[in-house]
mmCIF file of C-alpha atoms in Angstrom:
data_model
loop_
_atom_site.group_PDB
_atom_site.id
_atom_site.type_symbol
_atom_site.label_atom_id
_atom_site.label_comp_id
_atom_site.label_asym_id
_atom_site.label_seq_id
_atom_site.Cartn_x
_atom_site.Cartn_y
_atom_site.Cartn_z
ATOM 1 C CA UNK A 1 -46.014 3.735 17.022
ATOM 2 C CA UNK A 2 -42.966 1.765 16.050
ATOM 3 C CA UNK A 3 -42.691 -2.048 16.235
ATOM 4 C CA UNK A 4 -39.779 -4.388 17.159
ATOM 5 C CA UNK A 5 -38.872 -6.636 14.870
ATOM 6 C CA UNK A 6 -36.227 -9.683 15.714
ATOM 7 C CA UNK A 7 -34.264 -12.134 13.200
ATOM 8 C CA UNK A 8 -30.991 -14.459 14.062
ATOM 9 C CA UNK A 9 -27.888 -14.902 12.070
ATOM 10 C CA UNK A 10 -25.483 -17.471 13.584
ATOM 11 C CA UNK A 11 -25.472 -16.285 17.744
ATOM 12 C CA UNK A 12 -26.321 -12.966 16.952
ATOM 13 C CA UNK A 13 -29.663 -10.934 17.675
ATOM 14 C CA UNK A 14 -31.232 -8.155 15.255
ATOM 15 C CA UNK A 15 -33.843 -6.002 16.481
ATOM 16 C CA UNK A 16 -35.013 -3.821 14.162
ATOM 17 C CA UNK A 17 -37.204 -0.269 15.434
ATOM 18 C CA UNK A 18 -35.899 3.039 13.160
ATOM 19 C CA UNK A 19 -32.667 1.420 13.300
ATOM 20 C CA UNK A 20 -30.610 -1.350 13.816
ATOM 21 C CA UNK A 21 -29.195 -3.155 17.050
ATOM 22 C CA UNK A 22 -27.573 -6.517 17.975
ATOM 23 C CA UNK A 23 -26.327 -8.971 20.132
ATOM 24 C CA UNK A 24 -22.814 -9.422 19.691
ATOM 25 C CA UNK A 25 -21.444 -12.907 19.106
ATOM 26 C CA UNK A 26 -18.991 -15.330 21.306
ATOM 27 C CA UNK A 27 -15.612 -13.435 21.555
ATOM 28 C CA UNK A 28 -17.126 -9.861 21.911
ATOM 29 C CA UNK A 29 -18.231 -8.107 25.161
ATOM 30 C CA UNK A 30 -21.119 -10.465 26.589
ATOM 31 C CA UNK A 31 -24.640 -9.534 26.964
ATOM 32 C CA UNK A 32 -23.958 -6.209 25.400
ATOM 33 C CA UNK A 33 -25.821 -4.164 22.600
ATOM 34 C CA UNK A 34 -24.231 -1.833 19.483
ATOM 35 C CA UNK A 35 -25.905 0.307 17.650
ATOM 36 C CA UNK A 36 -25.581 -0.781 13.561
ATOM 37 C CA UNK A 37 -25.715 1.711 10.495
ATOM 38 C CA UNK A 38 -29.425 2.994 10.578
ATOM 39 C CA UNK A 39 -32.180 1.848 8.426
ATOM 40 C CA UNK A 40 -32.874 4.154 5.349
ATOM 41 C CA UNK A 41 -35.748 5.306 6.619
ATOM 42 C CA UNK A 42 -37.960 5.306 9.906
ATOM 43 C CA UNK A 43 -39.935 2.112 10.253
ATOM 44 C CA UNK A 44 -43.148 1.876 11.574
ATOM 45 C CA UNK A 45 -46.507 -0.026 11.762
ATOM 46 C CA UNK A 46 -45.977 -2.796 9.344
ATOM 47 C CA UNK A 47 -42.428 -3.001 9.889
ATOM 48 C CA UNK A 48 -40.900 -6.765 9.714
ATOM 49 C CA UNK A 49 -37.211 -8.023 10.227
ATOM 50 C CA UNK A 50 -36.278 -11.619 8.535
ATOM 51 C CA UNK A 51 -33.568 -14.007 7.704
ATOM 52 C CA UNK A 52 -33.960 -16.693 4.757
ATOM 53 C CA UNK A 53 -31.853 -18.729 7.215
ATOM 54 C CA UNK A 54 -28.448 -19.076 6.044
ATOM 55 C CA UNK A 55 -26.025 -16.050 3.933
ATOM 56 C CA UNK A 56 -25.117 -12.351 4.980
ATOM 57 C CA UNK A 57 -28.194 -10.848 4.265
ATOM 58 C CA UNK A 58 -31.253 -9.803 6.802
ATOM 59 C CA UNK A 59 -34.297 -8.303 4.661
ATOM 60 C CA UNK A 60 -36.726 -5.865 6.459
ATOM 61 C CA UNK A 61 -39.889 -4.118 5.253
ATOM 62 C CA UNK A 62 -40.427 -0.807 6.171
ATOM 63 C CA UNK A 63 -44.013 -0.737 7.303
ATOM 64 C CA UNK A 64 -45.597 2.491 8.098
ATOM 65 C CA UNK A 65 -47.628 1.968 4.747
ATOM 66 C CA UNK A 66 -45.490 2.050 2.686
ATOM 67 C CA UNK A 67 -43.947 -0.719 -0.186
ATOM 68 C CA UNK A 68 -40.231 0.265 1.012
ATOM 69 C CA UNK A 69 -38.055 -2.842 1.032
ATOM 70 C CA UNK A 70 -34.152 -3.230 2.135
ATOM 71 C CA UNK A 71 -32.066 -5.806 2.615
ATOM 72 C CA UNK A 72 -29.251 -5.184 5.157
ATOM 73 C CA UNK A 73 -25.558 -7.112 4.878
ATOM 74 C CA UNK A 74 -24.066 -8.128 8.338
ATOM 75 C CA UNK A 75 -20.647 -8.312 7.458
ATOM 76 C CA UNK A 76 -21.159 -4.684 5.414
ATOM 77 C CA UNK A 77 -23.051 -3.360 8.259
ATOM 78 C CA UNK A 78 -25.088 -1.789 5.560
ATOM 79 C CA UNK A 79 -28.329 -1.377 3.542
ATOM 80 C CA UNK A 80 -29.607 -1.996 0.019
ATOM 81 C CA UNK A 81 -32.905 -0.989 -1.934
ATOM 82 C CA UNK A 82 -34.699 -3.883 -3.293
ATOM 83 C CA UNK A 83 -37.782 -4.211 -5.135
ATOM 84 C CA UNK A 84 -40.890 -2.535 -3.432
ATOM 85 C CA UNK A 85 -43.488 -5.234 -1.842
ATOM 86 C CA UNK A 86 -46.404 -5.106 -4.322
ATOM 87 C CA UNK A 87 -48.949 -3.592 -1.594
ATOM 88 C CA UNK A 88 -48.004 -1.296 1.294
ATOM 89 C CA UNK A 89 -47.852 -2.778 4.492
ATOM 90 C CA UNK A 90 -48.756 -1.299 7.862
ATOM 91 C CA UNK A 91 -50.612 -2.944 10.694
ATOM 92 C CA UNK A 92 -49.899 -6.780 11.197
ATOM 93 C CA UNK A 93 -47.301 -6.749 8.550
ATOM 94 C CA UNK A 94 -44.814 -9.990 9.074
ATOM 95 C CA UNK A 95 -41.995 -11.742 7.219
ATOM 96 C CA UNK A 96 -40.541 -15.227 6.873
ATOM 97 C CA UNK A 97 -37.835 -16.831 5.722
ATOM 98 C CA UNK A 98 -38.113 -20.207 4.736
ATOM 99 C CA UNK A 99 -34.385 -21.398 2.911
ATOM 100 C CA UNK A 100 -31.875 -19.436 1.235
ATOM 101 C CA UNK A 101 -33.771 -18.017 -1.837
ATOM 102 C CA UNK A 102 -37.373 -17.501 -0.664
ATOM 103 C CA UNK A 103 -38.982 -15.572 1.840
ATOM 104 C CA UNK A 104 -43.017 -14.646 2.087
ATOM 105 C CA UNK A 105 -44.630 -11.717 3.488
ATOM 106 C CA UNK A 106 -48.145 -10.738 4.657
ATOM 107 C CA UNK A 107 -48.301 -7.303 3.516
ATOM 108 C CA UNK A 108 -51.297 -6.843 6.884
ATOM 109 C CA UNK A 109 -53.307 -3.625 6.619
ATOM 110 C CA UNK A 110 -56.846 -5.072 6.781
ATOM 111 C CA UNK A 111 -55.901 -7.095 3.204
ATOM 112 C CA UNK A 112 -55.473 -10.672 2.604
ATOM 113 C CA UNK A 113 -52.354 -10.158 0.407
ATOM 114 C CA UNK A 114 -49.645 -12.979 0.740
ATOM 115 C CA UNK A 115 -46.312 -12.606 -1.437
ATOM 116 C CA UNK A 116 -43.629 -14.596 -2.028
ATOM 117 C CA UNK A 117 -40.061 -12.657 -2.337
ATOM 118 C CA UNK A 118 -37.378 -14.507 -4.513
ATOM 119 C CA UNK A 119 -33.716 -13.485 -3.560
ATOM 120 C CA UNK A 120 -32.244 -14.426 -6.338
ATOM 121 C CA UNK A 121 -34.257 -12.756 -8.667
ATOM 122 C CA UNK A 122 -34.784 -9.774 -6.585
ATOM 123 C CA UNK A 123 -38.970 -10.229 -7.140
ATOM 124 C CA UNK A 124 -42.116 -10.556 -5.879
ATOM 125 C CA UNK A 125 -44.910 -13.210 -6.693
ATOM 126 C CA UNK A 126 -48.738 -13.066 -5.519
ATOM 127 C CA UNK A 127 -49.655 -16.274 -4.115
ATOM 128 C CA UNK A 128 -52.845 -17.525 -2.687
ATOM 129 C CA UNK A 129 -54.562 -15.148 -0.211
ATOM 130 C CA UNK A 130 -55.173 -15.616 3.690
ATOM 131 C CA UNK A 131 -58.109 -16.728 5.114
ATOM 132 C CA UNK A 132 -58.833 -13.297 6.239
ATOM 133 C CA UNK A 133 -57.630 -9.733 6.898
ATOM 134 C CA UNK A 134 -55.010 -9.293 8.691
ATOM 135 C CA UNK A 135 -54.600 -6.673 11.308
ATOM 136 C CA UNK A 136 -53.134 -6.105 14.542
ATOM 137 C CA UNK A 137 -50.772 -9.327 15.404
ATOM 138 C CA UNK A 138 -50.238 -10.626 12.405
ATOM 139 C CA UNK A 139 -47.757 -13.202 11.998
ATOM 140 C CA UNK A 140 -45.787 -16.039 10.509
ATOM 141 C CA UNK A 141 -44.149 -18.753 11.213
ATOM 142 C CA UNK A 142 -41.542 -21.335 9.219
ATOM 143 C CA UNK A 143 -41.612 -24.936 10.079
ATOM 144 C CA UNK A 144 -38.757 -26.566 7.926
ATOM 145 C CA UNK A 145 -40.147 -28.628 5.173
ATOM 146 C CA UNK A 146 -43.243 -27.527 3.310
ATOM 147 C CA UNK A 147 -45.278 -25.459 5.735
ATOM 148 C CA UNK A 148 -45.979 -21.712 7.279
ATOM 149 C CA UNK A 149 -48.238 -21.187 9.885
ATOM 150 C CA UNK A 150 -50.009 -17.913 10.743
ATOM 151 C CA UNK A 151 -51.688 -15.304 13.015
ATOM 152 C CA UNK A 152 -54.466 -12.801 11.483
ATOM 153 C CA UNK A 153 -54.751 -11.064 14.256
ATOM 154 C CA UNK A 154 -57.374 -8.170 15.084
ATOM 155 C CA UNK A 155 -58.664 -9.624 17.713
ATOM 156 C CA UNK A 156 -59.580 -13.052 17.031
ATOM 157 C CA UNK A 157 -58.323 -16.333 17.367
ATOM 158 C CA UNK A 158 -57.907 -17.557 13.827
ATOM 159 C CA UNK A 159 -54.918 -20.096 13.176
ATOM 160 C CA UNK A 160 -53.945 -20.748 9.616
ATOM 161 C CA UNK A 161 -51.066 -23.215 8.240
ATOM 162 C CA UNK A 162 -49.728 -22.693 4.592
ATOM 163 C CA UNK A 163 -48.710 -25.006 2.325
ATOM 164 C CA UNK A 164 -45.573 -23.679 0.003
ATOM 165 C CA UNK A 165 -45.693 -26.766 -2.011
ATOM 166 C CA UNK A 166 -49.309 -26.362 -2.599
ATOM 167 C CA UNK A 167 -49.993 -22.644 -2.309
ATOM 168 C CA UNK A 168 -52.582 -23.042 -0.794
ATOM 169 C CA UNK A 169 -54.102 -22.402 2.943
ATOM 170 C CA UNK A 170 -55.899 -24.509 5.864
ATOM 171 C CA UNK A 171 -57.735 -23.349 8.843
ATOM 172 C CA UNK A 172 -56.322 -24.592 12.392
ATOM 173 C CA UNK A 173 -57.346 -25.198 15.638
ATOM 174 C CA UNK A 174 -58.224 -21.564 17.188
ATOM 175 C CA UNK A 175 -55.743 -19.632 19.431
ATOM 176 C CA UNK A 176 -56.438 -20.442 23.079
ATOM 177 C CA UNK A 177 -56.483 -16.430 23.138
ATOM 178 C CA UNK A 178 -57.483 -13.456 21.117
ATOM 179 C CA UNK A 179 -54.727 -12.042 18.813
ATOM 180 C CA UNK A 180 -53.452 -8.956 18.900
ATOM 181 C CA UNK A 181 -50.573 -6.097 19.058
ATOM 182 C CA UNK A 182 -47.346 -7.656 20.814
ATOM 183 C CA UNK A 183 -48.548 -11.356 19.016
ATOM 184 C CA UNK A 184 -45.630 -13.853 17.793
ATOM 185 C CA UNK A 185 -44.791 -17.345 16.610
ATOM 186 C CA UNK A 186 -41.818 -19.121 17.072
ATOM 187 C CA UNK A 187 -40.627 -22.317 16.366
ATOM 188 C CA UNK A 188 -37.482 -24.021 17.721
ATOM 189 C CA UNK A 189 -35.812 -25.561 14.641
ATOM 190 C CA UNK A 190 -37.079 -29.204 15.468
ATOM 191 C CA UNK A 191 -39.875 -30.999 17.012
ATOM 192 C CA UNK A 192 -43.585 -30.750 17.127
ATOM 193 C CA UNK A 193 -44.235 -27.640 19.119
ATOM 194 C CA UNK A 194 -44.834 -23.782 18.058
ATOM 195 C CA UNK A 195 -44.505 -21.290 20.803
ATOM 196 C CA UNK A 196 -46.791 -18.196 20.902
ATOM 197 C CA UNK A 197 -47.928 -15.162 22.977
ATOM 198 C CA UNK A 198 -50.828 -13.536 22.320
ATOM 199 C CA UNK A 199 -50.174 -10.099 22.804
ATOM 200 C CA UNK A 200 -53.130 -8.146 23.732
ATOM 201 C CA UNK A 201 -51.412 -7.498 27.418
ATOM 202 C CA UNK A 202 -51.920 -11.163 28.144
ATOM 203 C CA UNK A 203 -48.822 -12.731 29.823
ATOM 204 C CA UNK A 204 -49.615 -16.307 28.496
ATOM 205 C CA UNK A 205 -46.958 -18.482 26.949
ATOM 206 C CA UNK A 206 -49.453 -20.770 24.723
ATOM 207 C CA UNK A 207 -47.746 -23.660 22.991
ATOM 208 C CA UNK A 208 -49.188 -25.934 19.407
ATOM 209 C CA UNK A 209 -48.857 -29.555 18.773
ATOM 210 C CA UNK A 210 -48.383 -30.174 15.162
ATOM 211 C CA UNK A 211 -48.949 -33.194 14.530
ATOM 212 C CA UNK A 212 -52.074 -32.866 16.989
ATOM 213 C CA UNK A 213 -53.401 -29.776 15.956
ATOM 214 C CA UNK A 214 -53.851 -28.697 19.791
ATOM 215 C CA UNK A 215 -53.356 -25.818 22.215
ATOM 216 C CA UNK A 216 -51.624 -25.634 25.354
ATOM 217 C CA UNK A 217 -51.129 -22.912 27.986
ATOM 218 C CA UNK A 218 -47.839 -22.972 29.605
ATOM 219 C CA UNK A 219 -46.304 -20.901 32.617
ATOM 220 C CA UNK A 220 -47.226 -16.895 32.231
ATOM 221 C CA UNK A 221 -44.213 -14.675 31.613
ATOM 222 C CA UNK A 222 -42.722 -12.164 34.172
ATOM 223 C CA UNK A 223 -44.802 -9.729 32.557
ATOM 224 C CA UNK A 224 -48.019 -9.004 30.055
ATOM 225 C CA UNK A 225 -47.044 -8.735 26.143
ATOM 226 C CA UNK A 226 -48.307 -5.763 24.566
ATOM 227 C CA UNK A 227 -47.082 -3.754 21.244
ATOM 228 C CA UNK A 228 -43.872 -4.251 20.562
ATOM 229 C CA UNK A 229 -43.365 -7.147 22.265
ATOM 230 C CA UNK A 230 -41.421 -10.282 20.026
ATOM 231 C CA UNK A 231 -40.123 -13.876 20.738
ATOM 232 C CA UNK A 232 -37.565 -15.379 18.551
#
């Protein structure tokens, strides 16, 4: 089954699924969706939508186990071929952009593959593994300085947090909540709080401290998260 995948330029939404859709911006029709050119091929497990966080350019992996990479040029409303991810990635797949030449990726799939993707370059790096195979839920996170934090997934409640600087990773506090399908992590832009749902059909907004390496549950959402589900 497909997932949805979510990434921001400026005001505007992408949602990636086997093709692409967005918000448009101040000045067009509010609240409204258009359908963009479509990806070059159906995405699937795996699949993962990102920005680097400044530029034109959204990059997305294809998922559905295979290495197929694209970036995608708003202004172009089109898609490129770039260098194949080293391993394929399927189930709990997730990209990150973390400034406006890097981006890393957990490849998911049961493996503890982590990669770093260089945009000026056009190339991948191997960098030091996850903690453990990731599956269903995987994700990541970027908090603005030197740090990722992550989701395995598959059921359990393991928390990791990256260091780019150091390539190298650190267990967390555990989820307040199994991981699984319709998992995500978000983070604000500023402050000490990450913002997470579980997935799992659990309708839990959970929330981290940072700096006190602590959970929080916060009011439930309308409705249970479940595959496909994604916060940005």
């Amino acid at each position: 089954m497909f997932r949805l995948r979510a990434a921001f330029v400026g005001i505007a939404a992408f949602l990636i699924c086997t093709s692409v859709a967005r918000v448009l911006p101040a000045g067009a029709a509010p609240n409204t969706w258009t359908t963009l050119t479509v990806s070059p091929a159906a995405t699937n497990d795996g699949s993962a939508l990102a920005s680097p966080g400044s530029g034109d350019t959204l990059y997305a992996m294809r998922g559905a186990s295979t290495t197929n990479f694209y970036g995608y040029s708003v202004s172009l409303n089109s898609w490129t071929t770039l260098t194949a991810v080293p391993a394929a990635a399927c189930v709990g797949g997730a990209l990150v952009g973390t400034g406006a030449d890097t981006l890393f990726a957990l490849p998911g799939n049961s493996t503890t593959a982590f990669y770093r993707y260089l945009i000026s370059s056009n190339s991948w790096s191997a960098m030091t593994a996850i903690t453990a195979a990731v599956w269903a839920g995987g994700s990541l996170v970027y908090v603005p300085g030197d740090t990722i934090f992550a989701f395995i997934g598959g059921g359990v409640t393991s928390f990791s947090m990256y260091s780019i600087s150091g390539n190298s990773w650190v267990a967390r506090a555990a989820a307040p909540a199994t991981i699984d399908n319709g998992a995500s992590l978000v983070y604000p832009g500023s402050g000490d709080y990450i913002y997470a749902t579980a997935g799992n059909t659990n309708a839990n907004l959970y929330r981290y401290s940072i700096s006190g390496n602590s959970w929080s549950t916060l009011a439930s959402a309308p409705a249970t998260f479940a595959t496909g589900s994604r916060m940005a």
